[in-house]
Amino acid sequence: MPSDSKSILITGGAGFIGSHVVRLFVNTYPNYKIVNLDKLTYAGNLENLRDIENKTNYTFVKGDIVNGEFVHELFNIHKFTGVIHLAAESHVDRSISNPLEFVTTNIIGTVNLLNAAKQLWQPTLNTANKSPYRFYHISTDEVYGALGASGFFTEKTKYDPHSPYSASKASSDHLVRAYADTYGLPVIITNCSNNYGPYHFPEKLIPLALNNIKNNKNIPVYGKGENIRDWLFVEDHARAINLVFHKGKSGETYNIGGHNEWKNIDLIRLLCKLMDAKLNRPAGTSEKLITFVTDRAGHDLRYAIDASKIKNELGWVPSVSFEEGLEKTVDWFLENEKWLKNITSGNYKNYYEKQYANR
Ligand code: NAD
Ligand code: DAU
């Protein structure tokens, strides 16, 4: 991507992965103007970005991607040359109880961003590969459906989403490609496996388990805990996003994954062991908290990514081993008790008013 592309919109930057991407871009590119657009839903937490919030190349905008007029206006003000789109409803269980919210944010919100980019860029678009613009959609491996005991998702795997969440992400992926085919919009998509690490919202498996173990609460394991996920340290995902945004080929899709498959129950047992050691509890204490509960409806058995395309074409491989990543994550959650407490008490929702309302 040409170096004059300096006005970058990152959506969903107050969320888990988005905050790592914003931090990386703000710290790495002092000459870029980075605008973080986030609605601050329950999942958005500006405390995640406390360390960079006063940087001169960073602007936070509270707003909803579902509001098309607002999105158009923002594009006209900032004349974005690049978009990294992470804003989404992201939790599968919530999509089962409230699918419409997922359709609205993940599909309509994405189309609003595509329309705004099209309106701003189309007059000066040339051939896709030479274009100074880039619309980058951050997507998930869940669009490919579920694997059996063997095999991997490649970029050519047929889409077969099962949850309202993954169906909404699949739909937004298709729309992103449709804007490339129909209007020549320079787009790029990556589909990534399960992330873990600091700032992970404690509704997701790993932070939920760590929080519950610390507080001696039951750890709910869906079904028999036999489902398999491929875990990647979130900073490795952010590095991949930086690489793809700058060096990825327009129109392409890249899969991103950790080659790091874990059965849920084995992962939970490992977390129990690590936490027992960190908290000086006798070995085996935390495992007693494991509670098997009713399975998630339509629970995909196994996800596993073949990440050879991004490795061969762009040279990306994960740099953090699972052992190292989990150690960092466990330490971070133990050292950042206040961050976690502010979420469980709901205090984190006041941060915007306190820090931003009078700016
Ligand atoms: P998250 O739920 O932690 O964060 C989502 C962010 O989007 C929040 O800050 C939220 O306030 C914001 N948001 C939601 N609706 C919005 C709206 N209407 N307008 C503006 N902002 C809105 O999610 P995450 O886990 O960081 O995931 C980020 C992206 O990466 C998502 O698109 C998700 O599908 C994708 N993804 C996540 C994973 C994972 O393991 N977490 C893996 C692959 C892909
Ligand atoms: O694969 C990428 C996806 O990973 C992302 O697209 C999603 O945004 C992200 O939320 C994540 O989805 P999962 O459903 O895999 O993540 P979650 O942490 O919710 O669950 C991981 C596994 O653990 C899954 O098999 C369900 C199981 N689980 C989850 C929770 C919250 C439990 O057994 N107990 C729980 O309490």
XYZ file of C-alpha atoms and ligand atoms in Angstrom:
439
model
C 0.000 0.000 0.000
C 1.459 3.415 -0.942
C 2.948 5.460 1.877
C 0.696 8.487 1.306
C -2.251 6.573 2.812
C -2.192 8.249 6.154
C -5.719 8.873 7.314
C -6.818 5.552 8.753
C -10.185 4.633 10.217
C -10.112 1.755 12.698
C -13.592 0.640 13.746
C -14.167 -1.237 16.988
C -10.881 0.016 18.404
C -12.172 0.015 21.990
C -12.770 -3.730 21.860
C -10.391 -6.581 22.574
C -8.532 -7.015 19.267
C -9.225 -3.471 18.065
C -7.435 -1.947 21.050
C -4.288 -3.937 20.251
C -4.480 -2.841 16.607
C -5.011 0.825 17.528
C -2.082 0.725 19.981
C 0.215 -0.890 17.398
C -0.693 1.617 14.665
C -0.562 4.701 16.907
C 2.852 3.702 18.293
C 4.308 2.548 14.968
C 3.090 5.310 12.623
C 3.453 8.768 14.179
C 2.710 10.325 10.763
C -0.603 8.587 10.300
C -3.819 10.054 11.548
C -5.583 7.193 13.342
C -9.290 7.607 14.022
C -10.887 5.022 16.290
C -14.651 4.831 15.727
C -16.500 2.843 18.362
C -20.054 2.819 19.679
C -18.882 1.685 23.127
C -21.304 -1.194 23.447
C -20.898 -3.409 26.504
C -17.753 -4.774 24.765
C -16.117 -1.405 24.166
C -13.809 -0.240 26.929
C -11.701 2.888 26.544
C -9.625 1.844 29.555
C -8.011 -0.565 27.079
C -6.387 2.450 25.401
C -5.483 4.539 28.441
C -1.755 4.438 27.552
C -2.150 6.006 24.085
C -5.230 8.192 24.467
C -3.243 11.462 24.524
C -1.048 10.744 21.497
C -1.297 13.464 18.854
C -1.866 11.023 15.984
C -4.887 9.447 17.724
C -8.532 10.525 17.765
C -11.422 8.713 19.379
C -14.916 9.150 17.954
C -17.928 7.688 19.715
C -20.419 6.613 17.068
C -22.468 3.854 15.529
C -21.567 2.267 12.174
C -25.252 1.466 11.738
C -25.935 5.201 11.324
C -25.184 5.655 7.606
C -25.409 9.456 7.554
C -23.014 9.792 10.443
C -20.564 7.377 8.795
C -20.651 9.342 5.500
C -20.032 12.576 7.349
C -17.062 11.097 9.187
C -15.506 9.945 5.896
C -16.011 13.415 4.412
C -14.389 15.093 7.407
C -11.361 12.837 7.689
C -10.938 11.811 4.035
C -9.901 8.320 5.079
C -7.562 6.510 2.718
C -7.672 3.254 4.644
C -10.231 1.422 6.744
C -9.534 -1.421 9.145
C -12.966 -2.664 10.106
C -13.208 -4.617 13.359
C -16.436 -3.247 14.885
C -18.870 -6.091 15.350
C -21.011 -7.990 17.759
C -18.565 -10.794 18.439
C -19.936 -13.242 21.006
C -21.555 -16.429 19.648
C -23.764 -17.027 22.716
C -25.230 -13.519 22.473
C -25.947 -14.101 18.780
C -28.051 -17.115 19.731
C -30.218 -15.045 22.081
C -30.286 -11.851 19.970
C -29.571 -12.514 16.271
C -31.007 -9.217 15.027
C -28.384 -7.161 16.816
C -25.736 -9.151 14.923
C -27.457 -8.692 11.570
C -27.787 -4.964 12.202
C -24.240 -4.225 13.326
C -22.282 -6.804 11.385
C -24.126 -6.590 8.064
C -25.748 -3.163 7.843
C -22.857 -1.489 9.663
C -20.395 -3.014 7.188
C -22.466 -1.900 4.193
C -22.576 1.650 5.562
C -18.783 1.696 5.749
C -18.484 0.214 2.248
C -20.871 2.838 0.870
C -18.978 5.673 2.511
C -15.639 4.366 1.195
C -17.134 3.928 -2.281
C -18.552 7.461 -2.310
C -15.236 8.982 -1.217
C -12.865 6.835 -3.260
C -14.672 5.911 -6.457
C -13.981 9.184 -8.309
C -10.233 8.580 -8.033
C -10.044 4.788 -8.108
C -7.646 3.326 -10.645
C -6.749 -0.334 -11.029
C -7.221 -2.136 -7.741
C -3.560 -2.979 -7.156
C -2.306 0.549 -7.722
C -5.035 2.132 -5.666
C -3.898 4.276 -2.747
C -6.959 3.079 -0.837
C -7.733 -0.001 1.182
C -10.846 -1.373 2.849
C -9.747 -4.165 5.180
C -12.403 -6.357 6.801
C -11.365 -8.356 9.885
C -13.263 -11.615 9.826
C -13.356 -14.990 11.459
C -12.621 -18.645 10.728
C -16.181 -19.428 11.922
C -17.500 -18.549 8.443
C -16.093 -21.886 7.232
C -18.280 -23.927 9.596
C -16.990 -26.908 11.556
C -14.239 -29.439 10.893
C -14.244 -33.089 11.900
C -11.234 -34.702 13.517
C -8.894 -33.852 10.625
C -8.286 -31.192 7.968
C -7.817 -27.435 8.010
C -9.664 -24.368 6.730
C -7.926 -22.843 3.707
C -8.907 -19.668 1.849
C -10.718 -21.915 -0.640
C -12.898 -23.699 1.927
C -16.589 -23.242 1.153
C -18.464 -20.941 3.519
C -20.788 -22.897 5.832
C -21.615 -20.761 8.880
C -23.785 -22.220 11.645
C -24.405 -19.547 14.279
C -26.151 -16.206 13.737
C -22.773 -14.610 14.548
C -20.848 -16.545 11.916
C -23.683 -16.173 9.383
C -23.584 -12.392 9.873
C -19.797 -12.348 9.437
C -20.067 -14.544 6.333
C -22.643 -12.150 4.935
C -20.419 -9.148 5.570
C -17.462 -10.947 3.909
C -19.627 -11.570 0.828
C -20.698 -7.930 0.752
C -17.097 -6.747 0.991
C -16.191 -8.953 -2.009
C -19.307 -7.813 -3.855
C -18.137 -4.180 -3.536
C -14.807 -5.189 -5.077
C -16.450 -7.055 -7.968
C -19.197 -4.529 -8.599
C -17.588 -1.173 -7.884
C -13.860 -1.961 -8.005
C -13.385 -1.151 -4.317
C -9.884 -2.218 -3.172
C -10.719 -4.679 -0.418
C -8.922 -7.270 1.601
C -10.240 -9.811 4.128
C -8.562 -11.907 6.775
C -10.228 -14.802 8.607
C -8.626 -15.490 11.948
C -8.920 -18.161 14.607
C -9.588 -17.642 18.350
C -7.554 -14.858 19.921
C -6.538 -14.643 23.572
C -4.512 -12.188 25.650
C -4.717 -8.964 27.673
C -7.975 -6.928 27.537
C -10.046 -9.998 26.537
C -13.624 -9.375 27.673
C -14.480 -11.801 30.510
C -17.456 -13.374 28.750
C -15.127 -15.386 26.485
C -13.765 -18.757 27.561
C -10.204 -17.941 28.668
C -10.800 -14.676 30.596
C -14.041 -16.067 32.040
C -12.200 -19.119 33.344
C -9.344 -17.022 34.781
C -11.777 -14.677 36.510
C -13.830 -17.529 37.933
C -10.804 -19.454 39.137
C -9.517 -16.363 40.919
C -12.894 -15.865 42.602
C -13.470 -19.558 43.370
C -16.500 -19.686 41.105
C -17.584 -22.567 38.878
C -16.068 -22.782 35.396
C -18.880 -23.631 32.940
C -17.724 -26.106 30.286
C -20.207 -26.597 27.454
C -21.180 -30.201 26.691
C -18.287 -32.562 27.350
C -15.600 -29.984 26.631
C -14.612 -31.915 23.498
C -14.776 -28.937 21.113
C -11.500 -27.761 19.662
C -10.307 -24.215 19.000
C -7.075 -22.922 17.432
C -5.674 -20.226 19.762
C -3.554 -17.260 18.716
C -1.996 -14.578 20.948
C -3.772 -11.304 20.167
C -0.556 -9.320 19.578
C 0.373 -11.787 16.836
C -3.004 -11.101 15.212
C -2.393 -7.341 15.441
C 1.013 -7.803 13.783
C -0.603 -9.833 11.009
C -3.201 -7.083 10.495
C -0.444 -4.461 10.203
C 1.365 -6.608 7.637
C -1.730 -7.404 5.580
C -2.900 -3.788 5.624
C 0.427 -2.587 4.199
C 1.624 -5.523 2.098
C -1.403 -7.701 1.361
C -2.649 -7.897 -2.212
C -5.885 -6.092 -2.953
C -8.802 -8.459 -3.564
C -7.182 -11.290 -1.604
C -8.216 -13.240 1.473
C -5.688 -14.508 4.016
C -6.321 -16.991 6.805
C -4.584 -16.300 10.119
C -4.160 -18.932 12.831
C -1.934 -20.244 15.542
C -1.471 -23.922 14.558
C -2.354 -24.384 18.182
C -5.375 -26.612 18.682
C -6.770 -27.305 22.122
C -9.743 -29.297 23.315
C -11.692 -26.951 25.620
C -11.441 -29.299 28.595
C -7.670 -29.713 28.206
C -7.243 -25.966 27.955
C -9.351 -25.372 31.078
C -7.340 -27.967 33.010
C -4.134 -26.234 31.928
C -5.483 -22.865 33.090
C -6.433 -24.436 36.446
C -2.911 -25.783 36.841
C -1.285 -22.463 35.980
C -3.584 -20.549 38.320
C -3.021 -22.971 41.213
C 0.709 -22.342 40.869
C 0.337 -18.540 40.581
C -2.094 -18.326 43.520
C -0.115 -20.742 45.687
C -3.050 -23.106 45.935
C -2.481 -26.869 46.336
C -2.336 -28.628 42.934
C -5.815 -29.760 41.870
C -7.742 -27.057 43.768
C -9.071 -25.129 40.758
C -10.005 -28.226 38.729
C -12.741 -28.836 41.281
C -14.465 -25.727 39.908
C -15.001 -27.332 36.481
C -18.744 -27.744 35.878
C -20.162 -29.375 32.769
C -23.218 -27.461 31.559
C -25.721 -27.700 28.687
C -23.974 -27.490 25.340
C -24.124 -24.371 23.126
C -26.786 -24.785 20.397
C -25.182 -25.637 17.057
C -21.754 -25.823 18.740
C -19.082 -26.207 16.036
C -16.844 -29.161 16.871
C -13.466 -28.022 15.612
C -11.779 -25.028 14.004
C -8.236 -25.212 12.620
C -6.548 -22.800 10.246
C -4.095 -23.515 7.467
C -2.079 -20.292 7.594
C 0.383 -21.219 4.848
C -0.773 -18.525 2.395
C 0.032 -15.621 4.700
C 3.295 -17.338 5.646
C 4.399 -17.971 2.057
C 3.192 -14.707 0.533
C 3.771 -12.212 3.351
C 6.179 -14.005 5.686
C 3.886 -13.932 8.739
C 4.142 -16.634 11.398
C 3.067 -16.376 15.039
C 5.940 -15.107 17.167
C 4.546 -15.942 20.612
C 4.388 -19.587 21.701
C 1.254 -20.736 23.525
C 3.253 -21.345 26.691
C 4.620 -17.791 26.612
C 1.283 -16.249 25.564
C -0.688 -17.980 28.305
C 1.883 -17.018 30.910
C 1.666 -13.373 29.790
C -2.144 -13.547 29.802
C -2.439 -15.124 33.237
C 0.040 -12.595 34.682
C -1.775 -9.705 33.002
C -5.145 -10.717 34.438
C -3.661 -11.159 37.900
C -1.864 -7.800 37.738
C -4.850 -5.900 36.317
C -7.439 -6.667 38.909
C -8.807 -3.111 38.698
C -9.494 -3.426 34.950
C -11.431 -6.623 35.593
C -13.268 -5.211 38.627
C -14.302 -2.125 36.643
C -15.916 -4.448 34.111
C -17.708 -6.645 36.605
C -18.972 -3.587 38.510
C -19.918 -1.738 35.289
C -17.625 1.215 36.199
C -15.795 0.952 32.887
C -18.836 2.451 31.216
C -18.159 5.808 32.939
C -14.675 6.184 31.463
C -15.833 7.972 28.302
C -17.768 10.637 30.222
C -14.864 11.141 32.635
C -12.093 11.398 30.028
C -13.720 12.578 26.826
C -16.958 14.434 27.433
C -15.284 17.849 27.803
C -12.702 17.511 25.025
P -15.120 -7.160 20.788
O -16.520 -7.575 20.996
O -14.154 -7.239 21.915
O -15.094 -5.643 20.265
C -15.996 -5.157 19.320
C -15.944 -3.632 19.365
O -16.851 -3.133 18.363
C -16.382 -3.032 20.704
O -15.473 -2.037 21.109
C -17.743 -2.445 20.414
O -18.059 -1.305 21.207
C -17.610 -2.074 18.942
N -18.913 -2.002 18.271
C -19.908 -2.928 18.316
N -20.975 -2.505 17.613
C -20.631 -1.293 17.081
C -21.317 -0.363 16.247
N -22.570 -0.589 15.845
N -20.660 0.765 15.878
C -19.394 0.991 16.299
N -18.718 0.154 17.101
C -19.318 -0.982 17.494
O -14.623 -7.977 19.540
P -13.176 -8.609 19.237
O -13.108 -9.950 19.870
O -12.127 -7.611 19.516
O -13.311 -8.829 17.664
C -13.026 -7.771 16.769
C -13.287 -8.233 15.340
O -12.483 -9.353 15.048
C -14.733 -8.664 15.100
O -15.100 -8.230 13.821
C -14.679 -10.179 15.169
O -15.678 -10.745 14.352
C -13.290 -10.446 14.624
N -12.636 -11.675 15.113
C -12.536 -11.914 16.470
C -11.841 -13.052 16.911
C -11.673 -13.347 18.381
O -11.140 -14.392 18.732
N -12.064 -12.462 19.297
C -11.271 -13.921 15.977
C -11.414 -13.635 14.610
C -12.077 -12.496 14.200
O -12.876 -18.586 15.981
C -12.892 -17.199 16.080
C -14.002 -16.783 17.026
O -13.556 -17.083 18.344
C -14.350 -15.297 16.898
O -14.860 -15.039 15.616
C -15.399 -14.911 17.966
O -15.646 -13.516 17.893
C -14.836 -15.257 19.326
O -15.788 -14.967 20.331
C -14.439 -16.740 19.391
O -15.635 -17.564 19.304
P -15.802 -18.881 20.207
O -17.226 -19.187 20.313
O -14.884 -19.953 19.734
O -15.206 -18.320 21.602
P -15.697 -18.510 23.107
O -14.637 -17.974 24.000
O -17.090 -18.024 23.302
O -15.741 -20.098 23.268
C -14.580 -20.893 23.062
C -14.988 -22.343 23.247
O -15.308 -22.563 24.625
C -16.218 -22.726 22.471
O -16.079 -24.076 22.040
C -17.357 -22.634 23.496
C -16.665 -23.001 24.796
N -17.160 -22.328 26.013
C -17.316 -20.980 25.993
C -17.758 -20.301 27.102
C -17.946 -18.794 27.083
C -17.412 -23.053 27.164
O -17.242 -24.287 27.191
N -17.829 -22.383 28.263
C -18.035 -21.042 28.305
O -18.454 -20.489 29.350
